[in-house]
Amino acid sequence: MKKALITGVSGGLGECLAREYLKGDFQVFGCSRRRTDGVEGLLKEYPGRFFFCEMDVSTEASVKAAAEVIGRNTCSLDVIVNAFGILPPNSAKVLEEFGIDESMQVYNVNALGPLRVAKYFGELLKRGEEKVMVNISSEAGSMATHNHYIIRYDYCMSKAGVNMQSIILQRYWKQDGIKVLAVHPGWMKTSMGGQRAPLEPEDAARGIVELAKRYSHDLEAGIYFDYDGTPRDW
Ligand SMILES: NC(=O)c1ccc[n+]([C@@H]2O[C@H](COP(=O)([O-])OP(=O)(O)OC[C@H]3O[C@@H](n4cnc5c(N)ncnc54)[C@H](OP(=O)(O)O)[C@@H]3O)[C@@H](O)[C@H]2O)c1
């Protein structure tokens, strides 16, 4: 049975991704800080196929500990999707009101979190068959198509960091046959995206699972895509 690690599984896109992989007969390891009702539901619906492990991506110690727990339950991972992220209210402030020191956690979680996951779960991914890591990025991290924000310094800079990290990792992991993707999931109805968003996270999840499947082993193809497969300019 193939195996997926979904980080940020306690809500929004992460929970939908876990469901999508479970429908597709994967065994799923889900991580987040909270064990929400959504997580409890997955545990009940898919006993023996869905596993939850607490993990806070803002520290190496927590990611290392989670990788050790999961490594005792599987010797490989086919797919990793980093679906966590934060967008605190401070991000919505204009420069004069923006708390710069207060914004450090955004880089720590959004930009450094995926790197911690890569560092501690990379060995399991190298032993998988599909060998795909998907970093959930955003259009907010694109230099080319980023044309309307005058706020969200920290969020946009953190997502640009995820994009750069995905390029470097793809180069580093090429010899191991691992494909790295950076994906804009669309504006989704989640606690981050809000209720005005046009896209259901289930639809984004379906597109992302399809993308991971399509580009598995295609190491020469692009890296940065929208959830529906449209290539995005850096
Ligand atoms: N929603 C949108 O419209 C939109 C648009 C573009 C990009 N994105 C990106 O898509 C991804 C998913 O967003 P979403 O809308 O699903 O957000 P969400 O509903 O707010 O869910 C965020 C997830 O991140 C996890 N998380 C936050 N801090 C964490 C930490 N320190 N350690 C581990 N997990 C942590 C949360 O779990 P815990 O709190 O339990 O830890 C939760 O599961 C994010 O990367 C976001 O930036 C979203």
Tab-separated table of C-alpha atoms and ligand atoms in Angstrom:
chain	number	residue	atom	x	y	z
A	1	MET	CA	0.000	0.000	0.000
A	2	LYS	CA	1.295	3.475	-0.872
A	3	LYS	CA	1.920	5.963	1.902
A	4	ALA	CA	1.372	9.701	2.205
A	5	LEU	CA	2.394	12.193	4.857
A	6	ILE	CA	0.056	15.175	5.115
A	7	THR	CA	1.205	17.995	7.354
A	8	GLY	CA	-1.362	20.584	8.491
A	9	VAL	CA	-3.969	17.810	8.609
A	10	SER	CA	-6.126	19.346	11.363
A	11	GLY	CA	-8.152	21.552	9.048
A	12	GLY	CA	-8.729	23.186	5.673
A	13	LEU	CA	-6.776	21.840	2.748
A	14	GLY	CA	-4.741	19.329	4.796
A	15	GLU	CA	-7.812	17.437	5.992
A	16	CYS	CA	-9.202	17.328	2.436
A	17	LEU	CA	-5.866	16.044	1.109
A	18	ALA	CA	-5.846	13.282	3.707
A	19	ARG	CA	-9.393	12.272	2.672
A	20	GLU	CA	-8.447	12.291	-1.009
A	21	TYR	CA	-5.443	10.010	-0.454
A	22	LEU	CA	-7.486	7.725	1.819
A	23	LYS	CA	-10.161	7.412	-0.901
A	24	GLY	CA	-7.330	6.442	-3.238
A	25	ASP	CA	-6.262	3.545	-0.996
A	26	PHE	CA	-3.209	5.181	0.523
A	27	GLN	CA	-2.161	4.783	4.109
A	28	VAL	CA	-2.002	8.335	5.481
A	29	PHE	CA	0.117	9.794	8.266
A	30	GLY	CA	-1.330	13.143	9.302
A	31	CYS	CA	0.430	15.742	11.446
A	32	SER	CA	-0.504	19.031	13.079
A	33	ARG	CA	-0.470	20.567	16.547
A	34	ARG	CA	-4.192	20.057	17.227
A	35	ARG	CA	-6.179	16.847	17.196
A	36	THR	CA	-9.421	18.368	15.914
A	37	ASP	CA	-12.867	16.823	15.344
A	38	GLY	CA	-11.817	16.439	11.710
A	39	VAL	CA	-8.812	14.371	12.773
A	40	GLU	CA	-10.963	12.292	15.137
A	41	GLY	CA	-13.389	11.680	12.254
A	42	LEU	CA	-10.576	10.402	10.006
A	43	LEU	CA	-9.294	8.126	12.768
A	44	LYS	CA	-12.778	6.615	13.173
A	45	GLU	CA	-13.517	6.314	9.453
A	46	TYR	CA	-10.184	4.797	8.466
A	47	PRO	CA	-8.909	2.682	11.345
A	48	GLY	CA	-5.532	1.171	10.572
A	49	ARG	CA	-5.104	3.389	7.492
A	50	PHE	CA	-5.045	6.877	9.013
A	51	PHE	CA	-2.534	7.686	11.736
A	52	PHE	CA	-2.206	10.966	13.590
A	53	CYS	CA	0.993	12.303	15.090
A	54	GLU	CA	1.311	15.640	16.843
A	55	MET	CA	3.906	17.894	15.229
A	56	ASP	CA	4.741	21.582	15.495
A	57	VAL	CA	6.730	22.542	12.405
A	58	SER	CA	8.151	25.606	14.120
A	59	THR	CA	10.841	23.564	15.932
A	60	GLU	CA	13.321	20.971	14.709
A	61	ALA	CA	12.855	18.966	17.910
A	62	SER	CA	9.140	18.464	17.240
A	63	VAL	CA	9.610	17.530	13.569
A	64	LYS	CA	12.453	15.150	14.432
A	65	ALA	CA	10.339	13.496	17.150
A	66	ALA	CA	7.382	13.072	14.759
A	67	ALA	CA	9.669	11.598	12.081
A	68	GLU	CA	10.946	9.078	14.626
A	69	VAL	CA	7.400	8.046	15.602
A	70	ILE	CA	6.273	7.745	11.979
A	71	GLY	CA	9.534	5.984	11.049
A	72	ARG	CA	8.648	3.262	13.559
A	73	ASN	CA	5.363	2.697	11.693
A	74	THR	CA	6.544	2.793	8.094
A	75	CYS	CA	9.863	2.358	6.313
A	76	SER	CA	8.882	4.568	3.354
A	77	LEU	CA	6.696	7.446	2.186
A	78	ASP	CA	5.519	7.887	-1.408
A	79	VAL	CA	4.225	11.425	-1.115
A	80	ILE	CA	4.649	14.290	1.331
A	81	VAL	CA	2.338	17.292	1.140
A	82	ASN	CA	3.171	20.261	3.343
A	83	ALA	CA	-0.253	21.858	3.751
A	84	PHE	CA	0.309	23.894	6.906
A	85	GLY	CA	0.524	27.674	6.992
A	86	ILE	CA	-0.356	30.744	9.021
A	87	LEU	CA	-1.655	34.193	8.109
A	88	PRO	CA	-1.960	36.208	11.349
A	89	PRO	CA	-3.937	39.487	11.585
A	90	ASN	CA	-0.660	41.456	11.844
A	91	SER	CA	-0.032	40.523	8.170
A	92	ALA	CA	-2.988	42.653	7.093
A	93	LYS	CA	-1.456	45.877	8.389
A	94	VAL	CA	0.146	48.569	6.251
A	95	LEU	CA	3.823	49.295	6.765
A	96	GLU	CA	3.409	51.973	9.418
A	97	GLU	CA	1.338	49.637	11.617
A	98	PHE	CA	2.979	46.318	10.711
A	99	GLY	CA	4.730	44.658	13.675
A	100	ILE	CA	7.986	43.556	12.066
A	101	ASP	CA	9.412	41.719	15.082
A	102	GLU	CA	5.981	40.143	15.588
A	103	SER	CA	6.145	38.640	12.099
A	104	MET	CA	9.029	36.210	12.765
A	105	GLN	CA	6.703	33.245	13.389
A	106	VAL	CA	5.294	33.549	9.863
A	107	TYR	CA	8.721	32.882	8.319
A	108	ASN	CA	9.452	30.269	10.919
A	109	VAL	CA	6.305	28.268	10.130
A	110	ASN	CA	5.615	28.990	6.446
A	111	ALA	CA	9.172	29.105	5.090
A	112	LEU	CA	11.273	27.048	7.514
A	113	GLY	CA	8.589	24.471	8.382
A	114	PRO	CA	8.750	22.729	4.963
A	115	LEU	CA	12.559	22.641	5.202
A	116	ARG	CA	12.372	20.935	8.606
A	117	VAL	CA	9.961	18.365	7.160
A	118	ALA	CA	12.311	17.786	4.207
A	119	LYS	CA	15.275	17.344	6.558
A	120	TYR	CA	13.681	14.786	8.859
A	121	PHE	CA	11.316	12.935	6.488
A	122	GLY	CA	13.560	12.957	3.395
A	123	GLU	CA	15.022	9.516	4.106
A	124	LEU	CA	11.549	7.930	4.208
A	125	LEU	CA	10.670	9.634	0.910
A	126	LYS	CA	13.824	8.291	-0.756
A	127	ARG	CA	12.597	4.768	0.027
A	128	GLY	CA	9.115	5.350	-1.479
A	129	GLU	CA	8.004	4.563	-5.046
A	130	GLU	CA	6.323	7.808	-6.097
A	131	LYS	CA	8.903	10.093	-4.460
A	132	VAL	CA	7.025	13.417	-4.558
A	133	MET	CA	7.167	16.319	-2.137
A	134	VAL	CA	4.523	19.023	-2.579
A	135	ASN	CA	5.025	22.317	-0.799
A	136	ILE	CA	1.792	24.271	-0.640
A	137	SER	CA	2.895	27.726	-1.687
A	138	SER	CA	0.692	30.573	-2.909
A	139	GLU	CA	0.377	33.058	-5.739
A	140	ALA	CA	1.467	35.477	-2.994
A	141	GLY	CA	4.991	34.046	-3.351
A	142	SER	CA	5.314	34.824	-7.063
A	143	MET	CA	7.481	37.778	-8.105
A	144	ALA	CA	6.012	37.694	-11.619
A	145	THR	CA	2.283	37.579	-10.932
A	146	HIS	CA	2.366	39.354	-7.601
A	147	ASN	CA	0.739	42.607	-8.563
A	148	HIS	CA	-1.861	43.667	-6.064
A	149	TYR	CA	-0.590	43.286	-2.487
A	150	ILE	CA	0.393	46.377	-0.504
A	151	ILE	CA	0.188	44.425	2.756
A	152	ARG	CA	1.150	40.865	3.856
A	153	TYR	CA	4.915	41.453	3.733
A	154	ASP	CA	5.595	38.458	5.944
A	155	TYR	CA	3.180	36.047	4.267
A	156	CYS	CA	4.322	36.933	0.730
A	157	MET	CA	8.016	36.823	1.662
A	158	SER	CA	7.546	33.482	3.427
A	159	LYS	CA	5.884	31.970	0.355
A	160	ALA	CA	8.615	33.348	-1.933
A	161	GLY	CA	10.976	31.520	0.450
A	162	VAL	CA	9.038	28.277	-0.029
A	163	ASN	CA	9.394	28.687	-3.788
A	164	MET	CA	13.161	29.190	-3.601
A	165	GLN	CA	13.449	26.271	-1.204
A	166	SER	CA	11.553	24.051	-3.656
A	167	ILE	CA	14.011	24.927	-6.455
A	168	ILE	CA	17.043	24.153	-4.293
A	169	LEU	CA	15.550	20.925	-2.950
A	170	GLN	CA	14.622	19.754	-6.443
A	171	ARG	CA	18.260	20.204	-7.501
A	172	TYR	CA	19.563	18.463	-4.352
A	173	TRP	CA	17.161	15.526	-4.521
A	174	LYS	CA	17.343	14.943	-8.285
A	175	GLN	CA	19.945	12.211	-7.822
A	176	ASP	CA	17.477	10.425	-5.520
A	177	GLY	CA	14.676	10.627	-8.097
A	178	ILE	CA	12.509	12.879	-5.924
A	179	LYS	CA	10.163	15.369	-7.581
A	180	VAL	CA	9.505	18.631	-5.718
A	181	LEU	CA	6.466	20.786	-6.485
A	182	ALA	CA	5.400	24.221	-5.214
A	183	VAL	CA	1.649	24.587	-5.659
A	184	HIS	CA	-0.729	27.542	-5.400
A	185	PRO	CA	-3.904	25.889	-4.092
A	186	GLY	CA	-6.279	28.686	-5.159
A	187	TRP	CA	-8.358	30.939	-2.930
A	188	MET	CA	-10.159	28.369	-0.799
A	189	LYS	CA	-13.026	28.398	1.691
A	190	THR	CA	-11.015	27.529	4.815
A	191	SER	CA	-10.344	29.257	8.101
A	192	MET	CA	-7.465	31.032	6.348
A	193	GLY	CA	-9.255	31.812	3.073
A	194	GLY	CA	-12.617	32.779	4.617
A	195	GLN	CA	-16.146	32.125	3.416
A	196	ARG	CA	-16.009	34.542	0.453
A	197	ALA	CA	-13.430	32.352	-1.296
A	198	PRO	CA	-14.664	30.820	-4.564
A	199	LEU	CA	-12.964	27.426	-4.270
A	200	GLU	CA	-13.850	24.443	-2.105
A	201	PRO	CA	-10.726	22.921	-0.498
A	202	GLU	CA	-11.941	19.480	-1.650
A	203	ASP	CA	-11.581	20.621	-5.282
A	204	ALA	CA	-8.103	22.023	-4.646
A	205	ALA	CA	-7.111	18.771	-2.912
A	206	ARG	CA	-8.299	16.691	-5.866
A	207	GLY	CA	-6.194	18.801	-8.248
A	208	ILE	CA	-3.099	18.604	-6.033
A	209	VAL	CA	-3.293	14.800	-5.687
A	210	GLU	CA	-3.610	14.572	-9.475
A	211	LEU	CA	-0.604	16.896	-9.974
A	212	ALA	CA	1.561	14.861	-7.593
A	213	LYS	CA	0.667	11.716	-9.528
A	214	ARG	CA	1.264	13.319	-12.925
A	215	TYR	CA	4.717	14.710	-12.106
A	216	SER	CA	6.048	11.799	-10.052
A	217	HIS	CA	9.462	10.887	-11.598
A	218	ASP	CA	9.240	13.788	-14.105
A	219	LEU	CA	12.340	15.550	-12.855
A	220	GLU	CA	12.731	17.784	-15.923
A	221	ALA	CA	9.228	19.264	-15.717
A	222	GLY	CA	8.404	22.545	-13.982
A	223	ILE	CA	8.003	23.019	-10.240
A	224	TYR	CA	5.546	25.881	-9.654
A	225	PHE	CA	1.912	25.176	-10.608
A	226	ASP	CA	-1.635	26.152	-9.758
A	227	TYR	CA	-3.736	23.354	-8.246
A	228	ASP	CA	-5.404	22.801	-11.642
A	229	GLY	CA	-2.076	22.135	-13.382
A	230	THR	CA	-1.528	25.583	-14.909
A	231	PRO	CA	2.195	26.452	-14.728
A	232	ARG	CA	2.854	29.626	-12.732
A	233	ASP	CA	5.633	32.156	-13.349
A	234	TRP	CA	8.147	32.532	-10.539
B	1	LIG	N1	-6.917	29.344	2.058
B	1	LIG	C1	-6.463	29.953	0.980
B	1	LIG	O1	-7.215	30.632	0.249
B	1	LIG	C2	-5.015	29.807	0.593
B	1	LIG	C3	-4.559	30.488	-0.545
B	1	LIG	C4	-3.238	30.323	-0.934
B	1	LIG	C5	-2.407	29.485	-0.210
B	1	LIG	N2	-2.881	28.854	0.909
B	1	LIG	C6	-1.973	27.966	1.624
B	1	LIG	O2	-2.574	26.682	1.691
B	1	LIG	C7	-2.132	25.992	2.870
B	1	LIG	C8	-3.340	25.470	3.643
B	1	LIG	O3	-4.100	26.563	4.090
B	1	LIG	P1	-5.573	26.401	4.688
B	1	LIG	O4	-6.400	27.396	4.018
B	1	LIG	O5	-5.960	24.974	4.697
B	1	LIG	O6	-5.291	26.905	6.173
B	1	LIG	P2	-6.004	26.528	7.569
B	1	LIG	O7	-7.378	26.008	7.340
B	1	LIG	O8	-5.810	27.702	8.442
B	1	LIG	O9	-5.108	25.302	8.097
B	1	LIG	C9	-3.789	25.529	8.438
B	1	LIG	C10	-3.156	24.252	8.920
B	1	LIG	O10	-1.793	24.559	9.276
B	1	LIG	C11	-1.502	23.929	10.504
B	1	LIG	N3	-0.443	24.633	11.236
B	1	LIG	C12	-0.355	25.949	11.537
B	1	LIG	N4	0.741	26.188	12.281
B	1	LIG	C13	1.366	24.990	12.442
B	1	LIG	C14	2.524	24.577	13.131
B	1	LIG	N5	3.304	25.443	13.808
B	1	LIG	N6	2.866	23.263	13.084
B	1	LIG	C15	2.109	22.370	12.430
B	1	LIG	N7	0.986	22.700	11.747
B	1	LIG	C16	0.617	24.000	11.778
B	1	LIG	C17	-2.830	23.981	11.278
B	1	LIG	O11	-2.819	22.974	12.259
B	1	LIG	P3	-2.641	23.224	13.840
B	1	LIG	O12	-3.112	24.606	14.145
B	1	LIG	O13	-3.460	22.135	14.449
B	1	LIG	O14	-1.178	23.001	14.073
B	1	LIG	C18	-3.822	23.667	10.162
B	1	LIG	O15	-3.954	22.265	10.027
B	1	LIG	C19	-1.256	26.991	3.628
B	1	LIG	O16	0.096	26.784	3.278
B	1	LIG	C20	-1.697	28.336	3.080
B	1	LIG	O17	-0.692	29.313	3.186
B	1	LIG	C21	-4.157	28.992	1.330
